Amino acid sequence: MSLNNSSNVFLDPVPSNTTRFQVNVINESHDNSAAADANTDPPHYEETSFGNEAHNRLRISFRPGNQERYDNFLQNGESAKADASFHAYDSHTNTYYLQTFGHNTVDAVPKIEYYRNTGSISGPKVNRPSLLEIHEQLAKNVAVAPGSADRVANGEGMSGDEETENKEADDKDGAVKFGWVKGVLVRCMLNIWGVMLFIRLSWIVGEAGIGLGVIIIGLSVVVTTLTGISMSAICTNGVVRGGGAYYLISRSLGPEFGGSIGLIFAFANAVAVAMYVVGFAETVVDLLKESDSMMVDPTNDIRIIGSITVVILLGISVAGMEWEAKAQVLLLVILLIAIANFFIGTVIPSNNEKRSRGFFNYQASIFAENFGPSFTKNEGFFSVFAIFFPAATGILAGANISGDLEDPQDAIPRGTMLAIFITTVAYIGVAICVGACVVRDATGNVNDTIISGMNCNGSAACGLGYDFSRCQHERCEYGLMNNFQVMSMVSGFGPLITAGIFSATLSSALASLVSAPKVFQALCKDNIYTALQFFAKGYGKNNEPLRGYFLTFVIAMAFILIAELNTIAPIISNFFLASYALINFSCFHASYAKSPGWRPAYGIYNMWVSLFGAVLCCAVMFVINWQAAIITYAIEFFLYIYVTYKKPDVNWGSSTQALSYVSALDNALELTTVEDHVKNFRPQCIVLTGAPMTRPALLDITHAFTKNSGLCICCEVFVGPRKLCVKEMNSGMAKKQAWLIKNKIKAFYAAVAADCFRDGVRSLLQASGLGRMKPNTLVIGYKKNWRKAPLAEIENYVGIIHDAFDFEIGVVIVRISQGFDISQVLQVQDELEKLEQERLALEATIKDNECEEEGRGLRGLFKKAGKLNITKPAPKKDSSINTIQSMHVGEFNQKLVEASTQFKKKQGKGTIDVWWLFDDGGLTLLIPYILTIRKKWKDCKLRIYVGGKINRIEEEKITMASLLSKFRIKFAEIHIIGDINIKPNKESWKVFEEMIEPYRLHESCKDLTTAEKLKRETPWKITDAALEAVKEKSYRQVRLNELLQEHSRAANLIVLSLPVARKGSISDLMYMAWLEILTKNLPPVLLVRGNHKNVLTFYS
């Protein structure tokens, strides 16, 4: 494809270092068109490319003849404006600006700064232009700082404050960070290669044989490898902070699992320090025994040496991570030399002494003999596996210092998996070599050779000239089964194995001593256990948890002084295994939740394999020690319940949250396949509360019959300019939903922005809910001020009722004597709180200054007081506050506050009077029944009032009782009202007439022309004809109020059938007058009208 554009000049960029994107510079000067035409080369089209920001400018290469043109561009174009004023929307110069898209735009290119959390340690968070800023019309005369236009116009820069913060962060960033080798690989190898390698692996081969021994190693490695894979997947699914296993589990499964495992994992690491140090001390004590240099006795010598050792290790740790890392590298070198020393020893020809102890170098006969198992009494595959498995642990050593790694996402998977591979090869290699060189039993006696003529028992040793047959009858001291120092005997230089044992124990102890405080600090920082907040503080450039170090030191010292760790060791192993199980389960759970946020870069994992790993870890826990496994689960369950009860205020986007959403979505979708049935009907309400806290009584009465049984949505309509409404609506959404949660109200909050109130409610009625969980009942408060309200408000109010009926939604109108809106009371309370805070702050300031000046004498006091101007004005201000406070308290509507809480209180013994005058499907009866099964209303009895014929009262009472019994609704009394249709008394009717008088047209008293004119000018007024047409209905409303006053004046609550105003026949004002006269001077009233579909049934 070609393009002929002679008015433009395309300049080629150099493919070397560029900034952000490679762009073309386009010269639009028509004066140079001739020169452009002279250039016969076809235009070059270049792809946008990314590069490193080596320089803060664009490098551009030129075709022959274009250099001069670019020089002119530098003089006349954008670069010449560097120090001049710049207009952000100036597009009439001879060039497009050197920016990403070749023109100015507020839209921002993707940047990592936009996705950081506030307070991120890796850099400042930058706010991208809002949708409002991009969508709305551009403001005029935008001022842009000189020299920054190319960045600001494209959203590619940051504010000066943010740049300053970045520089300060860079200057402060002197913390020591480790790569994957020193930070993860070295630590994991040292932790996995423990004492077991040198003093127990030979015994395991002797018991299980080479074949089963390799299987035991392989099975252990399967557990650690699966855990490593799961951990790698979690690590590469986002930035990893400090806290190791705790951080991974808590951010995946939530604070309940993370908090429970984090505490026991930190404790396990602290006790592990004591275990490894005691192991080191025991080796030293054995050496002291051989040289007859005991200090006191074996137990106390272990305590003394262990205490000195842990103090030295604490000093290395407190000195800083850099010193600790150097010590780890030194210990690894010693360990590698020790292992190499063993392998070298296996090929050095054996002498008579070593042969007598069972070492014959590599022999096929020994390999064959040792290949199968030879379990001694009380030993078996699982018991041997339980002894070996702790040797394979230690894979979390690198992850535990995740906060000190340069790139945890890369370092943890790479270092951990490679460490598992290397250590596995070493374990298997040592197992095979020792099994091929050393026999199971040997006497150690150089004279136990075979003499000619002696019968050979057919063992490998017998074939090699030694008779160890007496080991079958008595216990021998040498051989794989008996001597734990086989590796020292086989090695080329025995003391190096001892050095290896020292290295293994000390490195593991040092790693645990560092891991425990780091994990514990991360746990404390999250404030899951508030009592442990003291240990969250860090010191120095690496944020070292010094307090955690000393706590770990105290725990380790306590267990070292006990010096008996055989009992606690299985529990510690189970603590580690519980962590492995939860890491595997975290990976499975995150995958199973199908959250779009689960996108690990480490793709070599499978959710079912992770689940298998979790189950395998749990099984291994019981194999090692079932009592310890039960104790571990009990502790974890207790901590889980505790954290769940405390409900820490954190939101980490855990997979538990994701799965809750998936479960809710699946249930909602499944619910759509279920047809509605009358037996499962429940009121699902839209409540027009506005902000929930402003009409608490309306919400409380609705919540009373929807709690735990139906949907309740608190709705608010914002009327006005859309931009302002949406901004106000979005800013308060979370706060209002949080208010509902805080007050334990099981309801949702929803809001809409609309041009008028009725339009907003209409939108809510149609669009609220999800699937089968859609509102079927509208609950609104009675409009108490309708006679003073503008006509438009009355039309909206009555129109909402009409709309609900049009959408076949039931309506409940609630009226209480004081009204519902307490927004003015809340405003007064807010003002009082602010004034009280100001008063307390002023008193604190005065007190602080008085204390500060006490030691400076009278002169200093007056001088300071003069500066602060608090010598005399302070008491005046204090008294003014009290005056304002007393003034507001005088205005405080106590009755309104009491009315707003009346439905929160337990209702005493009384009645709920149900005036079921019209059959609406049963909603008028169902709502009061639900109320009577609630705790606050259970002492109230139902009294049922229905209309009937005066000559059939008893028959109709029996009929209604039969119907209610079929509905299984308990009632206290049934009243048949036979005189509803008689005229009300004159006083009551007069009150109604006076009520509607201001709204009547009285056209019959005027001539026809005047009457027609009045009808056109005030169509909302009640005509004489309209009043006459509904006179019988008006009589009924007035008469009903008389009956209500007579029968239900003392009721706790009245539930009454809501009269329906026929559209086009009953004016809005007439309908409001009906509602007013019907509910006047009564206890709380619920006017209820269902959608005339059955909500009650007597069929099973």
JSON list of N, CA and C in Angstrom, two decimals, residues 79-87 144-147:
[
{"chain": "A", "resi": 79, "resn": "SER", "atom": "N", "xyz": [10.66, 22.80, 19.80]},
{"chain": "A", "resi": 79, "resn": "SER", "atom": "CA", "xyz": [11.82, 22.96, 20.66]},
{"chain": "A", "resi": 79, "resn": "SER", "atom": "C", "xyz": [12.11, 24.41, 20.94]},
{"chain": "A", "resi": 80, "resn": "ALA", "atom": "N", "xyz": [11.78, 25.26, 20.00]},
{"chain": "A", "resi": 80, "resn": "ALA", "atom": "CA", "xyz": [12.02, 26.69, 20.20]},
{"chain": "A", "resi": 80, "resn": "ALA", "atom": "C", "xyz": [11.11, 27.26, 21.26]},
{"chain": "A", "resi": 81, "resn": "LYS", "atom": "N", "xyz": [10.08, 26.51, 21.60]},
{"chain": "A", "resi": 81, "resn": "LYS", "atom": "CA", "xyz": [9.12, 27.01, 22.59]},
{"chain": "A", "resi": 81, "resn": "LYS", "atom": "C", "xyz": [9.45, 26.53, 24.00]},
{"chain": "A", "resi": 82, "resn": "ALA", "atom": "N", "xyz": [10.57, 25.90, 24.15]},
{"chain": "A", "resi": 82, "resn": "ALA", "atom": "CA", "xyz": [10.86, 25.27, 25.44]},
{"chain": "A", "resi": 82, "resn": "ALA", "atom": "C", "xyz": [10.77, 26.24, 26.60]},
{"chain": "A", "resi": 83, "resn": "ASP", "atom": "N", "xyz": [11.23, 27.46, 26.39]},
{"chain": "A", "resi": 83, "resn": "ASP", "atom": "CA", "xyz": [11.24, 28.43, 27.48]},
{"chain": "A", "resi": 83, "resn": "ASP", "atom": "C", "xyz": [10.14, 29.46, 27.34]},
{"chain": "A", "resi": 84, "resn": "ALA", "atom": "N", "xyz": [9.30, 29.28, 26.36]},
{"chain": "A", "resi": 84, "resn": "ALA", "atom": "CA", "xyz": [8.23, 30.26, 26.14]},
{"chain": "A", "resi": 84, "resn": "ALA", "atom": "C", "xyz": [6.93, 29.68, 26.67]},
{"chain": "A", "resi": 85, "resn": "SER", "atom": "N", "xyz": [5.88, 30.52, 26.64]},
{"chain": "A", "resi": 85, "resn": "SER", "atom": "CA", "xyz": [4.58, 30.03, 27.06]},
{"chain": "A", "resi": 85, "resn": "SER", "atom": "C", "xyz": [4.05, 29.05, 26.03]},
{"chain": "A", "resi": 86, "resn": "PHE", "atom": "N", "xyz": [3.27, 28.13, 26.51]},
{"chain": "A", "resi": 86, "resn": "PHE", "atom": "CA", "xyz": [2.80, 27.04, 25.63]},
{"chain": "A", "resi": 86, "resn": "PHE", "atom": "C", "xyz": [1.32, 26.86, 25.85]},
{"chain": "A", "resi": 87, "resn": "HIS", "atom": "N", "xyz": [0.58, 26.79, 24.79]},
{"chain": "A", "resi": 87, "resn": "HIS", "atom": "CA", "xyz": [-0.86, 26.58, 24.88]},
{"chain": "A", "resi": 87, "resn": "HIS", "atom": "C", "xyz": [-1.15, 25.11, 24.61]},
{"chain": "A", "resi": 144, "resn": "VAL", "atom": "N", "xyz": [-0.34, 25.25, 30.92]},
{"chain": "A", "resi": 144, "resn": "VAL", "atom": "CA", "xyz": [0.58, 24.13, 31.04]},
{"chain": "A", "resi": 144, "resn": "VAL", "atom": "C", "xyz": [1.96, 24.66, 31.34]},
{"chain": "A", "resi": 145, "resn": "ALA", "atom": "N", "xyz": [2.63, 24.01, 32.28]},
{"chain": "A", "resi": 145, "resn": "ALA", "atom": "CA", "xyz": [3.96, 24.46, 32.67]},
{"chain": "A", "resi": 145, "resn": "ALA", "atom": "C", "xyz": [4.92, 24.34, 31.49]},
{"chain": "A", "resi": 146, "resn": "PRO", "atom": "N", "xyz": [5.80, 25.35, 31.30]},
{"chain": "A", "resi": 146, "resn": "PRO", "atom": "CA", "xyz": [6.76, 25.30, 30.20]},
{"chain": "A", "resi": 146, "resn": "PRO", "atom": "C", "xyz": [7.65, 24.07, 30.32]},
{"chain": "A", "resi": 147, "resn": "GLY", "atom": "N", "xyz": [7.87, 23.48, 29.17]},
{"chain": "A", "resi": 147, "resn": "GLY", "atom": "CA", "xyz": [8.78, 22.34, 29.13]},
{"chain": "A", "resi": 147, "resn": "GLY", "atom": "C", "xyz": [8.16, 21.02, 29.53]}
]
